[in-house]
PDB file of C-alpha atoms in Angstrom:
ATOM      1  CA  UNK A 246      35.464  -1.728 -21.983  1.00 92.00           C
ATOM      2  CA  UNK A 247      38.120  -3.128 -24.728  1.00 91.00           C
ATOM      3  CA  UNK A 248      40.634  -0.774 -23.600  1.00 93.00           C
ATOM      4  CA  UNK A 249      40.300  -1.260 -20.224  1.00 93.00           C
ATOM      5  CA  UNK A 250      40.569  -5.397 -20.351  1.00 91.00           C
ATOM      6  CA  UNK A 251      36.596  -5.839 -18.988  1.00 91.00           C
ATOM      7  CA  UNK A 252      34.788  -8.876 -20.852  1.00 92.00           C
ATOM      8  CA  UNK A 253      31.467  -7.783 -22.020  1.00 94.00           C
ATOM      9  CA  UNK A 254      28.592  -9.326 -24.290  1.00 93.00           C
ATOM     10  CA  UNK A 255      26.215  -7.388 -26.420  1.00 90.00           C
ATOM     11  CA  UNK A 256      22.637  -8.836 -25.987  1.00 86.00           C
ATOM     12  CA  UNK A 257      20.438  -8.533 -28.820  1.00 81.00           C
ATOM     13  CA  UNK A 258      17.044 -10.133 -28.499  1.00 79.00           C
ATOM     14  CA  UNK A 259      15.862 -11.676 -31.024  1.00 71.00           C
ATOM     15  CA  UNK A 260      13.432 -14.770 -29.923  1.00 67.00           C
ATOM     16  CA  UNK A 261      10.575 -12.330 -28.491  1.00 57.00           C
ATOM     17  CA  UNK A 262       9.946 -10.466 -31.903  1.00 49.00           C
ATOM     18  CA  UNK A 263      12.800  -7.884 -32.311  1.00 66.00           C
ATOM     19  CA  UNK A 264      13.702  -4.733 -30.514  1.00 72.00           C
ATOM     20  CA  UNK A 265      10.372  -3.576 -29.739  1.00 87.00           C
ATOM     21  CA  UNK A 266       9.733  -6.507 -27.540  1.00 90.00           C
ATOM     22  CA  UNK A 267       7.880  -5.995 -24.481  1.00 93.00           C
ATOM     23  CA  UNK A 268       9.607  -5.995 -21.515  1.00 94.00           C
ATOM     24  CA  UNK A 269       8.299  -9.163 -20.115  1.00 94.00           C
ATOM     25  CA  UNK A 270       9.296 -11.213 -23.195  1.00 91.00           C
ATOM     26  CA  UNK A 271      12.943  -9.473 -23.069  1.00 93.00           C
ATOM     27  CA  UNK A 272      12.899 -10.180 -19.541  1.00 94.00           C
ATOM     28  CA  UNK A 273      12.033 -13.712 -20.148  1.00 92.00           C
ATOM     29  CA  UNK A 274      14.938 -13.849 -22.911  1.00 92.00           C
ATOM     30  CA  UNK A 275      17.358 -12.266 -20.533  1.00 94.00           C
ATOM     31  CA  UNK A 276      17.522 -15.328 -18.299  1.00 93.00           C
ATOM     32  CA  UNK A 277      18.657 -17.671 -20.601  1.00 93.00           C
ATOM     33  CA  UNK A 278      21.031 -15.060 -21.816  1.00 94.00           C
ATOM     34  CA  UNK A 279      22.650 -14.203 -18.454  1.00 97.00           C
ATOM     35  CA  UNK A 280      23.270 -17.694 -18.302  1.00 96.00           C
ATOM     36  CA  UNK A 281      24.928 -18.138 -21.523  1.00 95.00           C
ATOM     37  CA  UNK A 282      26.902 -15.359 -20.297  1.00 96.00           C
ATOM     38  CA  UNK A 283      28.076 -16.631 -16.751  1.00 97.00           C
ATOM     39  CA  UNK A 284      28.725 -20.058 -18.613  1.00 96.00           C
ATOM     40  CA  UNK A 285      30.784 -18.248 -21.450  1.00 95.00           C
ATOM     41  CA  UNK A 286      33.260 -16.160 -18.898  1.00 95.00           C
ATOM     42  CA  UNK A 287      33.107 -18.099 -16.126  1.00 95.00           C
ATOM     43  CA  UNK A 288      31.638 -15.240 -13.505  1.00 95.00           C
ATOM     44  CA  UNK A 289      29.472 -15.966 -10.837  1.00 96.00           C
ATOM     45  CA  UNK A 290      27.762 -13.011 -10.789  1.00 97.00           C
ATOM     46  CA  UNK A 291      27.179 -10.601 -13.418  1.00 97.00           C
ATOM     47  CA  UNK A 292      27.015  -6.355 -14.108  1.00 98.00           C
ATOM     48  CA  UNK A 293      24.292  -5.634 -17.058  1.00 98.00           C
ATOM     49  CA  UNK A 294      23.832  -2.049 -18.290  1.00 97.00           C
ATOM     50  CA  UNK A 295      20.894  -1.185 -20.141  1.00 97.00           C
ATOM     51  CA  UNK A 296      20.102   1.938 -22.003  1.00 96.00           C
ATOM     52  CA  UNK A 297      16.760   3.426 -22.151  1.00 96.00           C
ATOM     53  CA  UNK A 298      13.975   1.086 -22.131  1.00 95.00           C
ATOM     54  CA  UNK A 299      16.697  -2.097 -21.950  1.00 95.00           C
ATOM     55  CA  UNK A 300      17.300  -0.761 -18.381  1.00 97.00           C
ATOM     56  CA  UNK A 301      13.992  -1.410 -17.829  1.00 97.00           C
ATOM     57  CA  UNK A 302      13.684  -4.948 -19.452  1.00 96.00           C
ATOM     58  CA  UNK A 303      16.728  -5.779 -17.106  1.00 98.00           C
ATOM     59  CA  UNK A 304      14.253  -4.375 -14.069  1.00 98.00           C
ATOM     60  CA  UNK A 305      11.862  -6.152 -14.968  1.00 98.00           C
ATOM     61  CA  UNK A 306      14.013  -9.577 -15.254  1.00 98.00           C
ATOM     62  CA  UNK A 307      15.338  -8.851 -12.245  1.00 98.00           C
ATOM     63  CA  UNK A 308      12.037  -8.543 -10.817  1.00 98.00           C
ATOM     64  CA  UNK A 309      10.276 -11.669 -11.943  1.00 96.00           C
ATOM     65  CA  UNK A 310      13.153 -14.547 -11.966  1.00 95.00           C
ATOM     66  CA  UNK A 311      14.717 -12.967  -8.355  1.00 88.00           C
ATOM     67  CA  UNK A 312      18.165 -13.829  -9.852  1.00 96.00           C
ATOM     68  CA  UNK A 313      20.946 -13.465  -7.162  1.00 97.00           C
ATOM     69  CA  UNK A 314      23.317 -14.018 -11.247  1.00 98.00           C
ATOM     70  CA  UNK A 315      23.349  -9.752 -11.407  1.00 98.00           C
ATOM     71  CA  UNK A 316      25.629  -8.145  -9.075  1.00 98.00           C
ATOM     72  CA  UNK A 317      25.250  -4.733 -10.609  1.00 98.00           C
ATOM     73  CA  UNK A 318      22.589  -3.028 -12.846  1.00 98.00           C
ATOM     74  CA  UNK A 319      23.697   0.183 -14.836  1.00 98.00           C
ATOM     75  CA  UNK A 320      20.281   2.206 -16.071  1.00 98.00           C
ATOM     76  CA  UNK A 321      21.489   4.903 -18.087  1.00 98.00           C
ATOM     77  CA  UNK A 322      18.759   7.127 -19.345  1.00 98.00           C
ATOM     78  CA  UNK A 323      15.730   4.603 -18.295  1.00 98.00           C
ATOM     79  CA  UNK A 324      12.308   5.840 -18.021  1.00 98.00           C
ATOM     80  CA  UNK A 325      11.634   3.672 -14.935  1.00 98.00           C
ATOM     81  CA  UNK A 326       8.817   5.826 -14.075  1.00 98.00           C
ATOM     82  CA  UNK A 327       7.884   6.011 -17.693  1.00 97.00           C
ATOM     83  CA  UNK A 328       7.865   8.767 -20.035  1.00 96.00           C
ATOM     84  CA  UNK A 329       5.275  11.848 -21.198  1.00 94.00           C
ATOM     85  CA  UNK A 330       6.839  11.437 -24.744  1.00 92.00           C
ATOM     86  CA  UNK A 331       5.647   7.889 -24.672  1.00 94.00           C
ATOM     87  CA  UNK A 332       1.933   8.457 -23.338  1.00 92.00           C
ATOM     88  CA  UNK A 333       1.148   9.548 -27.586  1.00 88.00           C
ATOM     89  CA  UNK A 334       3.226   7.275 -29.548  1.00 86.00           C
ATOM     90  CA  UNK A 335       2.732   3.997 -31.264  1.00 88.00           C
ATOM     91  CA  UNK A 336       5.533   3.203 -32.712  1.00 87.00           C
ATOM     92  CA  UNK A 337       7.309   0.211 -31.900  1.00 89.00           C
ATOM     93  CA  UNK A 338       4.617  -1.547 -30.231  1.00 90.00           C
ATOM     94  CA  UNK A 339       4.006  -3.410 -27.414  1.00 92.00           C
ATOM     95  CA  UNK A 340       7.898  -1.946 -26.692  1.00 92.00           C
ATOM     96  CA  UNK A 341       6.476   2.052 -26.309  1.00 95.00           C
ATOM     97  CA  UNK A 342       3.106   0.474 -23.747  1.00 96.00           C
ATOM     98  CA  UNK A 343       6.219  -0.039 -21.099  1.00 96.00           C
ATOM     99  CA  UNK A 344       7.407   3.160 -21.532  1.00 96.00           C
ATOM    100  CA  UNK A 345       4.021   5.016 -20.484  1.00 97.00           C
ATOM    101  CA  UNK A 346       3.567   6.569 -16.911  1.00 96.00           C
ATOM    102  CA  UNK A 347       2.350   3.944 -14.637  1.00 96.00           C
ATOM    103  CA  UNK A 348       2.919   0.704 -16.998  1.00 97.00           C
ATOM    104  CA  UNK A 349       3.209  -2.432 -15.485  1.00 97.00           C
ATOM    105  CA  UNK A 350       6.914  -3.044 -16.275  1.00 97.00           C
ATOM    106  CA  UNK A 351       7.548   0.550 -13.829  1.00 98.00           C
ATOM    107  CA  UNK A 352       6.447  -0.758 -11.458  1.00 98.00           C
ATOM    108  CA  UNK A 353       9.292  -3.355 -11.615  1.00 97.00           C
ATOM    109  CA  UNK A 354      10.236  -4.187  -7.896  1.00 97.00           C
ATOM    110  CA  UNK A 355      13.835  -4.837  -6.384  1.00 97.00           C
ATOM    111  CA  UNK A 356      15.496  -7.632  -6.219  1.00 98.00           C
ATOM    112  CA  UNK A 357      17.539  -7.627  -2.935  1.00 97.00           C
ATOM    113  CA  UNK A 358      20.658  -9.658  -4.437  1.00 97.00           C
ATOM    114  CA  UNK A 359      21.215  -6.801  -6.852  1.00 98.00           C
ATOM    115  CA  UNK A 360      22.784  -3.417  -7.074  1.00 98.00           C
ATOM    116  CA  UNK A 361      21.008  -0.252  -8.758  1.00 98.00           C
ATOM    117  CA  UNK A 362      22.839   2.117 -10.508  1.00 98.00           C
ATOM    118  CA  UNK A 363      21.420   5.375 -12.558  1.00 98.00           C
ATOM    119  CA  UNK A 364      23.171   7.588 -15.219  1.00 98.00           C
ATOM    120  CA  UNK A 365      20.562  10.446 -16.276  1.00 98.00           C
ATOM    121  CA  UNK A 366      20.619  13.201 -19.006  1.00 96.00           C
ATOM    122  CA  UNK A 367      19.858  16.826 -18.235  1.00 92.00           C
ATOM    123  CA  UNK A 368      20.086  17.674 -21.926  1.00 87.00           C
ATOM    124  CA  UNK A 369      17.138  20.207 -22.282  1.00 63.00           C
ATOM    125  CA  UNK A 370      17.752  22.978 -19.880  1.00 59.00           C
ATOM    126  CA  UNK A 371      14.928  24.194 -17.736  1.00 57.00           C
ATOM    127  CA  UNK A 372      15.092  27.773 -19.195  1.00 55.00           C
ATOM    128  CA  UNK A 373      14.519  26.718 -22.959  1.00 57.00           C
ATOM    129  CA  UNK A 374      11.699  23.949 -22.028  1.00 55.00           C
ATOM    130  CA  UNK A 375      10.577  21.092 -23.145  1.00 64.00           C
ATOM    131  CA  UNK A 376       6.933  21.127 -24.500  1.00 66.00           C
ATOM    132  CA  UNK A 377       6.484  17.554 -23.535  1.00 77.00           C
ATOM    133  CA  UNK A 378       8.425  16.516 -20.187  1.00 83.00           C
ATOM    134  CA  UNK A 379       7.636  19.035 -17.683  1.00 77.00           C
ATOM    135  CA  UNK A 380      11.320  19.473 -15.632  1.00 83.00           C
ATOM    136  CA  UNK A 381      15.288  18.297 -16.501  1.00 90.00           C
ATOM    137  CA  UNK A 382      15.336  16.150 -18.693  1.00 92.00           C
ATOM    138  CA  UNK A 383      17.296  14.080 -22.298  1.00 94.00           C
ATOM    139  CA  UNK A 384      14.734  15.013 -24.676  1.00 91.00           C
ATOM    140  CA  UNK A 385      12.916  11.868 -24.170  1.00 93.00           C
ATOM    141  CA  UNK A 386      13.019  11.068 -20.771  1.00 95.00           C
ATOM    142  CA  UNK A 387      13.254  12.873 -17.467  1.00 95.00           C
ATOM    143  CA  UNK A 388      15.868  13.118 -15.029  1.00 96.00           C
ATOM    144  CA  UNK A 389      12.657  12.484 -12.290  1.00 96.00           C
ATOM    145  CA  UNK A 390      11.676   9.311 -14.077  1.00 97.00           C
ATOM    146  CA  UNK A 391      15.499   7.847 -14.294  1.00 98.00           C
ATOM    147  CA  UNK A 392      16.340   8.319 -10.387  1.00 98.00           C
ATOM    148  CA  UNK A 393      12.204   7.765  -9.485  1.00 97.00           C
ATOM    149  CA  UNK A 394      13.555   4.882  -6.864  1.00 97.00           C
ATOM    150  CA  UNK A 395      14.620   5.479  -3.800  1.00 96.00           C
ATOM    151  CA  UNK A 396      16.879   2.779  -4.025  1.00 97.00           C
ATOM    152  CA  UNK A 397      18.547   3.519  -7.085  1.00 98.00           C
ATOM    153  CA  UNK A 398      22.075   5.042  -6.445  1.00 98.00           C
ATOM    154  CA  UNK A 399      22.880   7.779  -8.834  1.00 98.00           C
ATOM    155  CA  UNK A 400      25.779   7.825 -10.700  1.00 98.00           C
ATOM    156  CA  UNK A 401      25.510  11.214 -11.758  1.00 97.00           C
ATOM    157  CA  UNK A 402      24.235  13.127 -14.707  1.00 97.00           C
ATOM    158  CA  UNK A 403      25.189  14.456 -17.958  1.00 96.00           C
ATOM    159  CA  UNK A 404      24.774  17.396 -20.567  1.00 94.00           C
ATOM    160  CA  UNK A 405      23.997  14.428 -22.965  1.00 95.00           C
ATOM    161  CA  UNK A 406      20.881  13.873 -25.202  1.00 94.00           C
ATOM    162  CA  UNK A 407      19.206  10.605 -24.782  1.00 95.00           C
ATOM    163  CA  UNK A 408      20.955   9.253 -27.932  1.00 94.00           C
ATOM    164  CA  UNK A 409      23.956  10.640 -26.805  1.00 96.00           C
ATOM    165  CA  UNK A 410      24.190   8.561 -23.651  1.00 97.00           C
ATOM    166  CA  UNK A 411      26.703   5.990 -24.301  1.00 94.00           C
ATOM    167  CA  UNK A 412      29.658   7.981 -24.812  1.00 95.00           C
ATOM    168  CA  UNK A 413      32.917   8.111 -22.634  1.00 96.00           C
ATOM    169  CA  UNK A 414      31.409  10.395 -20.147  1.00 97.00           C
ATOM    170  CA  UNK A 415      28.659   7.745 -19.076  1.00 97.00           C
ATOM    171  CA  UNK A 416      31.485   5.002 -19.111  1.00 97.00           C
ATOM    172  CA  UNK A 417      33.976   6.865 -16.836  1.00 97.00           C
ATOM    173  CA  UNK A 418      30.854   7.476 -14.378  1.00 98.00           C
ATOM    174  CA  UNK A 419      30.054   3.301 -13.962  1.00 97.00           C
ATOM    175  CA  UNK A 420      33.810   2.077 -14.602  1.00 96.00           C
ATOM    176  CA  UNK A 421      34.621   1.897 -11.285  1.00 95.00           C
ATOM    177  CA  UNK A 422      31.150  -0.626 -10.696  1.00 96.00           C
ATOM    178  CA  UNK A 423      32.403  -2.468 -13.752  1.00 93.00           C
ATOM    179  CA  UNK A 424      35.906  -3.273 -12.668  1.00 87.00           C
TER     180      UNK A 424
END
């Protein structure tokens, strides 16, 4: 983003708990931030990308303020249908309860005065399996659950691992929405 002269802020939330916020009290602390944002550069509108579950959050803001501040939203690896790897694990609660199949914060609806963009991983070929996700998938969540709207645009999919999804591969494929 440096390189290429496009202004961008990191959000970190830090009034609803810490990172394993749920994604209604990120979505909550979103608002404020996006407008901290538009008055810092001076946009009208704004692009967020979210990774993993921070996709989601950004859904899920989108959903319940009906914003028309986002032009753009980047999901890249989010389990917007949720995630089989999820349905066992505690860790990081309440964050991991919106990551479940059928959680209230997938079922995030669109708001018309935004864009949806998806960037999945296909990480764990088909022929060597995953024990846990059924289908293509990052090793946490599948490609199915990523794209699971049909009005999310896909960007396209790499060989990445869920970790692994922020790397110049995932940038060239949303530069041209971020410009």
């Amino acid at each position: 983003l440096r390189k290429d002269g496009i202004q961008f802020f990191t959000v970190t939330f830090k009034d609803s708990d810490d990172k394993c916020g749920s994604a209604k009290q990120h979505a909550i602390e979103l608002e404020k931030m996006v407008q901290d944002i538009k008055e810092q550069s001076g946009a009208q509108k704004i692009n967020i990308v979210g990774h993993s579950k921070g996709g989601l959050d950004a859904r899920v803001f989108l959903d319940i303020t009906d914003t028309k501040d986002v032009a753009n939203l980047i999901m890249i690896g989010t389990p917007n249908a949720g995630s089989p790897v999820a349905e066992t694990n505690y860790a990081c609660a309440p964050a991991v309860y919106d990551l479940r199949l059928g959680a209230n914060a997938t079922k995030a609806v669109i708001n018309p005065n935004t864009k949806y963009y998806t960037i999945a991983g296909n990480w764990m070929p088909l022929t060597q399996g995953n024990l846990m996700i059924p289908g293509n998938d990052d090793g946490l969540v599948p490609v199915e659950s990523v794209e699971s709207q049909q009005y999310f645009q896909s960007l396209g999919r790499t060989e990445h691992g869920h970790a692994e999804l922020l790397s110049e591969t995932e940038y060239q494929m949303s530069k041209d929405i971020l410009i």
